[in-house]
Amino acid sequence: MIPLEQYGEFETAWCPGCGNHAILKAVKKALSALDLPPHKVLFASGIGQAAKAPHYLRCNAFNGLHGRSLPPAQGIALSNTELTVFAESGDGCSYGEGGNHFLAALRRNVTMTYLVHDNQIYGLTKGQASPTTAQGQKTKFQPDGAPSMPFNPVAVAVTMNAPFVARAFAGDIEHLAEIIVQAARHPGFALVDILQPCVSFNKVNTYAWYRERCQKLEADYDPTDWGAAMRKAQEFGERIPIGVIYKGERVPFESRLNPAVRRPLATSRADMGQLKSILEEYV
Amino acid sequence: MSDTCVSIVIGGEAGQGLVTVGDFLAKALVRAGYEIVVTQDYMSRIRGGHNTYAIRVSHEAIHGPRESIDLLVALNAETVALHRPQLTPRALVLADETIDRLGHPGLSIPFKTLCPKPMFENVAALGVLAQLLCLERSWLEGLIRSEFAKKGDEVLRQNLDVFAAAQGWAAGQNATFSCMAPPVRTEKRLFMNGNEAIAFGALAAGANFCSYYPMTPATSVAATFVAKGTKMGMLIEQAEDEIAAINMALGASYAGARVVVPTSGGGFALMVEGVSLAGMTETPVVVVLAQRPGPATGLPTRTEQGDLNMVLYAGHGDFPRAVFTPGTPEQCFELTYRAVDQTEKWQSPVFVLTDQFLADSYRAVVPFDLDSLPAVSAPGLTCEDPAGYKRYALTPSGVSPRLVPGFGEHLVVLDSDEHTEDGHITEDLAVRVQMVDKRMRKLEGLVADVVPPTFTGDESPSTLLVCWGSAVGAALEAAQDLRAAGKSAAVLHFGQVYPLNPEQFLPILERAGRAVMVEGNHSCQLARLIRQESGYHFKDTVTRYDGLPLTARYILDRL
């Protein structure tokens, strides 16, 4: 185990009471349990309050553009499989602006872990509905209620047979940390959708609201049963199941790469002999 | 010059195999030692429409395409009707015996009799052309052998038989066409187009990661990577969109890969956000942009030089960049190689700007001298003081020590927000100013590295044709024609258009009688850039934006 202090202690730009603080604690606990030294860890993130998380952690970090945490994360993971790669961002970044990248990442199945801080609202831009806001929920910008049906990332991931799909709650740090450990160890793409209150802008999905509804999956729940996982993935209302919803087996993308690809790419140089013989074909 | 030069055009519908016939003949001519310029004109459809594959061939150096046709191979009747106005007085029309030649001299070829199956028609056409051009049979038989040997003895024998039968048939006809002068060159050359040369320039420079979203006319860069790059250890991924393509490449680059992202204008429009990220995070990336006419989807399969402004200004905020504009496949190789080095050296995005004409234009390319290529800049893997490592350390050159994450205990932190020397978000406005100044200091280094424009022709010409990218061939030929008419002329070609170093070109412009900017766009984008950067104002311009490449005739008609 690596001491938690190794991952640093930083002043944050987050509101007091924000779920982000708890998620950061859980991430540090998980990294420590995974025995990952900071230089072997890479966090990619997008834009938003959640996306600042890698700045509050001693690690390698690629804090890119809004909605774009996944493409660089996959580029990094494919270039150097010796890094343990995480992408971390909010629900707007991940499922709104980054929706197409999420769908493609589920198809591609590169080994990495996607941590989504899902507070069902846009925080940094002050309170607009996000892709996971409940239909009809009133916000400052949707005073008549959010008009669209919410996106269900967990169900979509299970549909795509993503190898590891979990839902967690920021209010239970131990449980969340344990799920992150499992996600990081699982080969292929792992999604951890983390329910998290926004104390400033989401007056509906509060700590109390989540605590009332979030229930850990029963001990006898079998996450390898795809049909059961699909049913669990649909449950989001009076009762919200948290835990590992689905665990499957799909060959990770990097295992399908042509074996001629020499990684890590940082140490691979042009083979001029090979190039000369290829150019002979053009004579 | 026209006596030694023959323009062959193969026309027909998409799907009729005209590219196969064209490639076969063009490759045979290069093998035989001739110079070629291939122009491919095609419509945005998979079958039908009217497409052409034009080969201009000469025994001595030629640079650009030409409109006139000496040998028209018509795969359908429409081809004859459409291209009648371009036929020269000596032109022959070659067509299947079922096609009406509309009274033009030529040959009605009995393809059905000469070929056991339609798939042999390209070899039959080659036999007829070989006879008309008096090409040595051994050159073409050698090509047929190397093309078909892998398909087995039987297939090879059938092809050789068809070739001999077609040549024999043509010999028995009384078609008269002047023989080609024997080629001057004897050393081997490569049969290659601009996009292939770009891919090989990148591979030679050690490019080992390509993420792309397919878009004409850039697709064949990615196709060449797929076909040949994998053998070189390259990792290639077709991304979900252009936004993903460039962001994925930036991630790979951060992790130490050498990355190339091929696209065209419309795809590049989506990548602009990523270019800005590359500028802010100082992450190397080479974007290869094969231009086609815009705006929006424009003319998807035609050519233009209309995206210079977009590449110059892509991305919000100030950050340095370099833009290379090769004019020939040789330059495509050299300048893409250089682009990879420059992006790694200056940690700024670098562009290779080409166009459909050059991308698809085959030439006889002098083999690349792989043994004397300069070393390519590379990031470090480790450092002596990992705890003190700062990705964005302030330096006099503006270039900070770049390390790859994961190889030592140092941490590499990148941020799209303004950041401190160690890469973390900051809203400290003094740091902001320091960082902008640091990034922009790199521009001085990029200026010092600028590839000077190439000057060809009379020292103090009465006419100086100034151009960039693929316009160079047409400009060189126009200058040759001017000199042949007794006028002094020269060409100034920019293989790099940004940054500019006015000391390299202002004296040349000022000693010319008349400097004419020749560009394949409406607004004369390079002329405006030169005025902005040097104060020099071009009074004369020749522009073309009808989707077709510039030619000597086009330029001369407008001088």
Short mmCIF file of N, CA and C in Angstrom, two decimals, chain A residues 100-213:
data_model
loop_
_atom_site.label_atom_id
_atom_site.label_comp_id
_atom_site.label_asym_id
_atom_site.label_seq_id
_atom_site.Cartn_x
_atom_site.Cartn_y
_atom_site.Cartn_z
N ASN A 100 -20.70 11.25 -28.11
CA ASN A 100 -20.21 10.39 -29.19
C ASN A 100 -18.94 9.65 -28.76
N HIS A 101 -18.10 10.35 -27.99
CA HIS A 101 -16.86 9.70 -27.54
C HIS A 101 -17.18 8.57 -26.55
N PHE A 102 -18.22 8.77 -25.74
CA PHE A 102 -18.63 7.73 -24.80
C PHE A 102 -19.09 6.49 -25.56
N LEU A 103 -19.95 6.70 -26.56
CA LEU A 103 -20.44 5.56 -27.36
C LEU A 103 -19.27 4.83 -28.04
N ALA A 104 -18.35 5.61 -28.60
CA ALA A 104 -17.21 4.99 -29.30
C ALA A 104 -16.30 4.26 -28.32
N ALA A 105 -16.14 4.83 -27.13
CA ALA A 105 -15.27 4.18 -26.14
C ALA A 105 -15.87 2.85 -25.70
N LEU A 106 -17.20 2.79 -25.58
CA LEU A 106 -17.86 1.53 -25.22
C LEU A 106 -17.62 0.49 -26.31
N ARG A 107 -17.65 0.93 -27.56
CA ARG A 107 -17.41 0.00 -28.67
C ARG A 107 -15.95 -0.42 -28.70
N ARG A 108 -15.06 0.57 -28.49
CA ARG A 108 -13.62 0.31 -28.66
C ARG A 108 -13.08 -0.60 -27.56
N ASN A 109 -13.48 -0.32 -26.32
CA ASN A 109 -13.08 -1.17 -25.19
C ASN A 109 -11.58 -1.17 -24.92
N VAL A 110 -11.01 0.03 -24.83
CA VAL A 110 -9.61 0.16 -24.42
C VAL A 110 -9.57 0.02 -22.89
N THR A 111 -8.56 -0.65 -22.37
CA THR A 111 -8.45 -0.81 -20.92
C THR A 111 -8.20 0.54 -20.24
N MET A 112 -9.19 1.02 -19.50
CA MET A 112 -9.10 2.27 -18.74
C MET A 112 -10.34 2.37 -17.88
N THR A 113 -10.34 3.31 -16.95
CA THR A 113 -11.48 3.47 -16.05
C THR A 113 -12.05 4.88 -16.21
N TYR A 114 -13.36 4.94 -16.38
CA TYR A 114 -14.03 6.22 -16.59
C TYR A 114 -14.83 6.56 -15.33
N LEU A 115 -14.43 7.60 -14.64
CA LEU A 115 -15.12 8.02 -13.42
C LEU A 115 -15.96 9.25 -13.75
N VAL A 116 -17.28 9.09 -13.69
CA VAL A 116 -18.14 10.23 -14.03
C VAL A 116 -18.81 10.75 -12.76
N HIS A 117 -18.55 12.01 -12.46
CA HIS A 117 -19.21 12.66 -11.34
C HIS A 117 -20.59 13.08 -11.84
N ASP A 118 -21.63 12.37 -11.43
CA ASP A 118 -22.97 12.58 -11.99
C ASP A 118 -23.86 13.29 -10.96
N ASN A 119 -23.93 14.63 -11.10
CA ASN A 119 -24.77 15.38 -10.14
C ASN A 119 -26.06 15.89 -10.78
N GLN A 120 -26.32 15.41 -11.98
CA GLN A 120 -27.59 15.70 -12.67
C GLN A 120 -27.84 17.19 -12.89
N ILE A 121 -26.75 17.94 -13.01
CA ILE A 121 -26.89 19.39 -13.23
C ILE A 121 -25.55 19.93 -13.75
N TYR A 122 -25.61 21.06 -14.43
CA TYR A 122 -24.36 21.76 -14.75
C TYR A 122 -24.04 22.68 -13.59
N GLY A 123 -22.87 22.49 -12.99
CA GLY A 123 -22.48 23.33 -11.86
C GLY A 123 -21.70 24.55 -12.28
N LEU A 124 -20.63 24.33 -13.03
CA LEU A 124 -19.70 25.43 -13.34
C LEU A 124 -20.38 26.57 -14.11
N THR A 125 -21.37 26.20 -14.96
CA THR A 125 -22.07 27.24 -15.71
C THR A 125 -23.37 27.67 -15.02
N LYS A 126 -23.51 27.24 -13.77
CA LYS A 126 -24.52 27.74 -12.84
C LYS A 126 -25.95 27.29 -13.11
N GLY A 127 -26.11 25.96 -13.18
CA GLY A 127 -27.44 25.43 -12.96
C GLY A 127 -28.32 25.03 -14.13
N GLN A 128 -27.74 24.76 -15.30
CA GLN A 128 -28.57 24.27 -16.41
C GLN A 128 -28.81 22.76 -16.26
N ALA A 129 -29.87 22.27 -16.90
CA ALA A 129 -30.13 20.83 -16.90
C ALA A 129 -28.98 20.11 -17.60
N SER A 130 -28.65 18.94 -17.13
CA SER A 130 -27.61 18.12 -17.77
C SER A 130 -28.29 16.95 -18.46
N PRO A 131 -27.53 16.12 -19.18
CA PRO A 131 -28.16 14.98 -19.84
C PRO A 131 -28.79 13.99 -18.87
N THR A 132 -28.43 14.05 -17.58
CA THR A 132 -29.03 13.09 -16.63
C THR A 132 -30.08 13.74 -15.72
N THR A 133 -30.39 15.00 -15.93
CA THR A 133 -31.45 15.64 -15.15
C THR A 133 -32.80 14.98 -15.47
N ALA A 134 -33.59 14.74 -14.43
CA ALA A 134 -34.89 14.08 -14.64
C ALA A 134 -35.79 14.95 -15.53
N GLN A 135 -36.57 14.29 -16.38
CA GLN A 135 -37.50 15.03 -17.23
C GLN A 135 -38.52 15.76 -16.34
N GLY A 136 -38.71 17.02 -16.61
CA GLY A 136 -39.67 17.79 -15.81
C GLY A 136 -39.06 18.50 -14.63
N GLN A 137 -37.82 18.14 -14.26
CA GLN A 137 -37.17 18.79 -13.11
C GLN A 137 -36.88 20.25 -13.45
N LYS A 138 -37.33 21.16 -12.57
CA LYS A 138 -37.15 22.59 -12.85
C LYS A 138 -35.75 23.06 -12.51
N THR A 139 -35.19 23.88 -13.37
CA THR A 139 -33.88 24.49 -13.10
C THR A 139 -34.00 25.96 -13.41
N LYS A 140 -32.94 26.71 -13.09
CA LYS A 140 -32.94 28.13 -13.37
C LYS A 140 -33.10 28.41 -14.87
N PHE A 141 -32.56 27.52 -15.67
CA PHE A 141 -32.59 27.72 -17.13
C PHE A 141 -33.71 26.94 -17.81
N GLN A 142 -34.29 25.97 -17.09
CA GLN A 142 -35.44 25.24 -17.62
C GLN A 142 -36.57 25.40 -16.62
N PRO A 143 -37.11 26.64 -16.52
CA PRO A 143 -38.10 26.92 -15.47
C PRO A 143 -39.38 26.10 -15.64
N ASP A 144 -39.64 25.61 -16.85
CA ASP A 144 -40.83 24.79 -17.06
C ASP A 144 -40.52 23.30 -16.92
N GLY A 145 -39.33 23.02 -16.49
CA GLY A 145 -38.92 21.61 -16.34
C GLY A 145 -38.07 21.18 -17.51
N ALA A 146 -37.06 20.33 -17.22
CA ALA A 146 -36.18 19.84 -18.29
C ALA A 146 -37.04 19.08 -19.29
N PRO A 147 -37.02 19.46 -20.56
CA PRO A 147 -37.97 18.87 -21.52
C PRO A 147 -37.59 17.46 -21.99
N SER A 148 -36.34 17.10 -21.88
CA SER A 148 -35.92 15.82 -22.49
C SER A 148 -35.78 14.72 -21.46
N MET A 149 -35.89 13.51 -21.95
CA MET A 149 -35.75 12.32 -21.12
C MET A 149 -34.27 12.19 -20.69
N PRO A 150 -34.01 11.79 -19.46
CA PRO A 150 -32.60 11.67 -19.05
C PRO A 150 -31.88 10.50 -19.72
N PHE A 151 -30.60 10.70 -19.92
CA PHE A 151 -29.74 9.67 -20.48
C PHE A 151 -29.41 8.67 -19.36
N ASN A 152 -29.41 7.39 -19.69
CA ASN A 152 -29.09 6.38 -18.69
C ASN A 152 -27.75 5.73 -19.06
N PRO A 153 -26.64 6.28 -18.56
CA PRO A 153 -25.32 5.80 -18.98
C PRO A 153 -25.08 4.35 -18.60
N VAL A 154 -25.62 3.95 -17.45
CA VAL A 154 -25.38 2.59 -16.96
C VAL A 154 -26.07 1.58 -17.89
N ALA A 155 -27.32 1.88 -18.27
CA ALA A 155 -28.03 0.97 -19.16
C ALA A 155 -27.36 0.91 -20.54
N VAL A 156 -26.90 2.07 -21.01
CA VAL A 156 -26.23 2.09 -22.32
C VAL A 156 -24.96 1.26 -22.27
N ALA A 157 -24.21 1.40 -21.18
CA ALA A 157 -22.95 0.64 -21.06
C ALA A 157 -23.22 -0.86 -20.98
N VAL A 158 -24.29 -1.23 -20.26
CA VAL A 158 -24.61 -2.67 -20.17
C VAL A 158 -25.06 -3.17 -21.54
N THR A 159 -25.86 -2.37 -22.22
CA THR A 159 -26.32 -2.74 -23.57
C THR A 159 -25.13 -3.07 -24.46
N MET A 160 -24.09 -2.26 -24.32
CA MET A 160 -22.90 -2.44 -25.16
C MET A 160 -21.96 -3.49 -24.60
N ASN A 161 -22.42 -4.18 -23.54
CA ASN A 161 -21.61 -5.25 -22.98
C ASN A 161 -20.25 -4.74 -22.50
N ALA A 162 -20.23 -3.49 -21.99
CA ALA A 162 -18.98 -2.95 -21.45
C ALA A 162 -18.52 -3.90 -20.34
N PRO A 163 -17.22 -4.17 -20.26
CA PRO A 163 -16.75 -5.21 -19.33
C PRO A 163 -17.02 -4.92 -17.86
N PHE A 164 -17.11 -3.64 -17.50
CA PHE A 164 -17.31 -3.32 -16.08
C PHE A 164 -18.17 -2.08 -15.98
N VAL A 165 -19.34 -2.25 -15.37
CA VAL A 165 -20.27 -1.12 -15.25
C VAL A 165 -20.73 -1.02 -13.80
N ALA A 166 -20.49 0.14 -13.21
CA ALA A 166 -20.89 0.28 -11.81
C ALA A 166 -21.56 1.63 -11.59
N ARG A 167 -22.43 1.66 -10.56
CA ARG A 167 -22.98 2.94 -10.11
C ARG A 167 -22.61 3.06 -8.64
N ALA A 168 -22.16 4.25 -8.26
CA ALA A 168 -21.75 4.44 -6.88
C ALA A 168 -22.31 5.75 -6.36
N PHE A 169 -22.11 5.99 -5.08
CA PHE A 169 -22.64 7.21 -4.45
C PHE A 169 -21.50 7.88 -3.68
N ALA A 170 -21.35 9.17 -3.93
CA ALA A 170 -20.25 9.91 -3.30
C ALA A 170 -20.38 9.93 -1.78
N GLY A 171 -21.56 9.67 -1.27
CA GLY A 171 -21.77 9.68 0.17
C GLY A 171 -21.24 8.45 0.87
N ASP A 172 -20.77 7.47 0.12
CA ASP A 172 -20.21 6.25 0.73
C ASP A 172 -18.80 6.03 0.17
N ILE A 173 -17.82 6.70 0.79
CA ILE A 173 -16.46 6.72 0.27
C ILE A 173 -15.84 5.32 0.22
N GLU A 174 -16.07 4.54 1.28
CA GLU A 174 -15.46 3.19 1.33
C GLU A 174 -15.96 2.33 0.17
N HIS A 175 -17.26 2.35 -0.03
CA HIS A 175 -17.89 1.55 -1.08
C HIS A 175 -17.40 2.01 -2.46
N LEU A 176 -17.33 3.34 -2.64
CA LEU A 176 -16.87 3.90 -3.92
C LEU A 176 -15.42 3.51 -4.19
N ALA A 177 -14.57 3.64 -3.15
CA ALA A 177 -13.15 3.30 -3.32
C ALA A 177 -13.00 1.84 -3.74
N GLU A 178 -13.78 0.98 -3.12
CA GLU A 178 -13.71 -0.46 -3.42
C GLU A 178 -14.11 -0.72 -4.89
N ILE A 179 -15.14 0.02 -5.35
CA ILE A 179 -15.58 -0.14 -6.75
C ILE A 179 -14.50 0.35 -7.71
N ILE A 180 -13.84 1.48 -7.37
CA ILE A 180 -12.78 2.00 -8.25
C ILE A 180 -11.63 1.00 -8.35
N VAL A 181 -11.31 0.36 -7.23
CA VAL A 181 -10.24 -0.65 -7.25
C VAL A 181 -10.61 -1.78 -8.21
N GLN A 182 -11.83 -2.26 -8.10
CA GLN A 182 -12.27 -3.35 -8.99
C GLN A 182 -12.26 -2.91 -10.46
N ALA A 183 -12.72 -1.66 -10.69
CA ALA A 183 -12.80 -1.14 -12.06
C ALA A 183 -11.42 -1.07 -12.68
N ALA A 184 -10.45 -0.57 -11.90
CA ALA A 184 -9.09 -0.39 -12.43
C ALA A 184 -8.42 -1.73 -12.71
N ARG A 185 -8.82 -2.74 -11.97
CA ARG A 185 -8.20 -4.07 -12.17
C ARG A 185 -8.84 -4.83 -13.32
N HIS A 186 -10.02 -4.40 -13.75
CA HIS A 186 -10.73 -5.18 -14.76
C HIS A 186 -10.20 -4.85 -16.16
N PRO A 187 -9.86 -5.87 -16.95
CA PRO A 187 -9.39 -5.55 -18.31
C PRO A 187 -10.52 -4.97 -19.17
N GLY A 188 -10.19 -3.99 -19.99
CA GLY A 188 -11.19 -3.36 -20.84
C GLY A 188 -11.71 -2.08 -20.22
N PHE A 189 -12.74 -1.54 -20.84
CA PHE A 189 -13.29 -0.24 -20.44
C PHE A 189 -14.22 -0.39 -19.24
N ALA A 190 -13.96 0.38 -18.19
CA ALA A 190 -14.79 0.31 -16.98
C ALA A 190 -15.46 1.65 -16.74
N LEU A 191 -16.78 1.61 -16.56
CA LEU A 191 -17.52 2.85 -16.25
C LEU A 191 -17.94 2.82 -14.79
N VAL A 192 -17.62 3.92 -14.06
CA VAL A 192 -18.17 4.09 -12.72
C VAL A 192 -18.94 5.41 -12.72
N ASP A 193 -20.25 5.30 -12.72
CA ASP A 193 -21.11 6.48 -12.70
C ASP A 193 -21.35 6.81 -11.23
N ILE A 194 -20.87 7.99 -10.79
CA ILE A 194 -20.89 8.30 -9.36
C ILE A 194 -21.93 9.38 -9.06
N LEU A 195 -22.97 9.00 -8.35
CA LEU A 195 -24.02 9.96 -7.99
C LEU A 195 -23.48 10.89 -6.92
N GLN A 196 -23.76 12.17 -7.11
CA GLN A 196 -23.09 13.16 -6.30
C GLN A 196 -23.96 14.40 -6.22
N PRO A 197 -24.24 14.91 -5.04
CA PRO A 197 -25.08 16.11 -4.97
C PRO A 197 -24.32 17.36 -5.42
N CYS A 198 -25.06 18.30 -6.02
CA CYS A 198 -24.50 19.62 -6.27
C CYS A 198 -25.18 20.54 -5.27
N VAL A 199 -24.41 20.93 -4.24
CA VAL A 199 -25.04 21.68 -3.13
C VAL A 199 -25.47 23.08 -3.55
N SER A 200 -24.94 23.59 -4.63
CA SER A 200 -25.27 24.96 -5.04
C SER A 200 -26.45 25.04 -5.98
N PHE A 201 -26.56 24.08 -6.92
CA PHE A 201 -27.55 24.27 -7.99
C PHE A 201 -28.61 23.17 -8.11
N ASN A 202 -28.37 22.02 -7.52
CA ASN A 202 -29.39 20.98 -7.64
C ASN A 202 -30.10 20.83 -6.29
N LYS A 203 -31.28 21.43 -6.23
CA LYS A 203 -32.02 21.41 -4.96
C LYS A 203 -32.88 20.16 -4.83
N VAL A 204 -32.91 19.33 -5.85
CA VAL A 204 -33.74 18.11 -5.81
C VAL A 204 -32.90 16.92 -5.36
N ASN A 205 -31.77 16.67 -6.09
CA ASN A 205 -30.99 15.46 -5.82
C ASN A 205 -29.93 15.77 -4.73
N THR A 206 -30.41 15.91 -3.52
CA THR A 206 -29.56 16.29 -2.38
C THR A 206 -28.97 15.04 -1.72
N TYR A 207 -28.08 15.26 -0.74
CA TYR A 207 -27.56 14.11 0.01
C TYR A 207 -28.70 13.26 0.55
N ALA A 208 -29.70 13.96 1.15
CA ALA A 208 -30.82 13.24 1.76
C ALA A 208 -31.58 12.44 0.70
N TRP A 209 -31.78 13.05 -0.46
CA TRP A 209 -32.52 12.39 -1.55
C TRP A 209 -31.80 11.10 -1.97
N TYR A 210 -30.47 11.21 -2.14
CA TYR A 210 -29.71 10.03 -2.56
C TYR A 210 -29.67 8.98 -1.45
N ARG A 211 -29.44 9.45 -0.20
CA ARG A 211 -29.33 8.48 0.91
C ARG A 211 -30.61 7.66 1.06
N GLU A 212 -31.73 8.33 0.85
CA GLU A 212 -33.01 7.64 0.94
C GLU A 212 -33.16 6.53 -0.09
N ARG A 213 -32.55 6.76 -1.27
CA ARG A 213 -32.79 5.86 -2.41
C ARG A 213 -31.68 4.86 -2.72
#
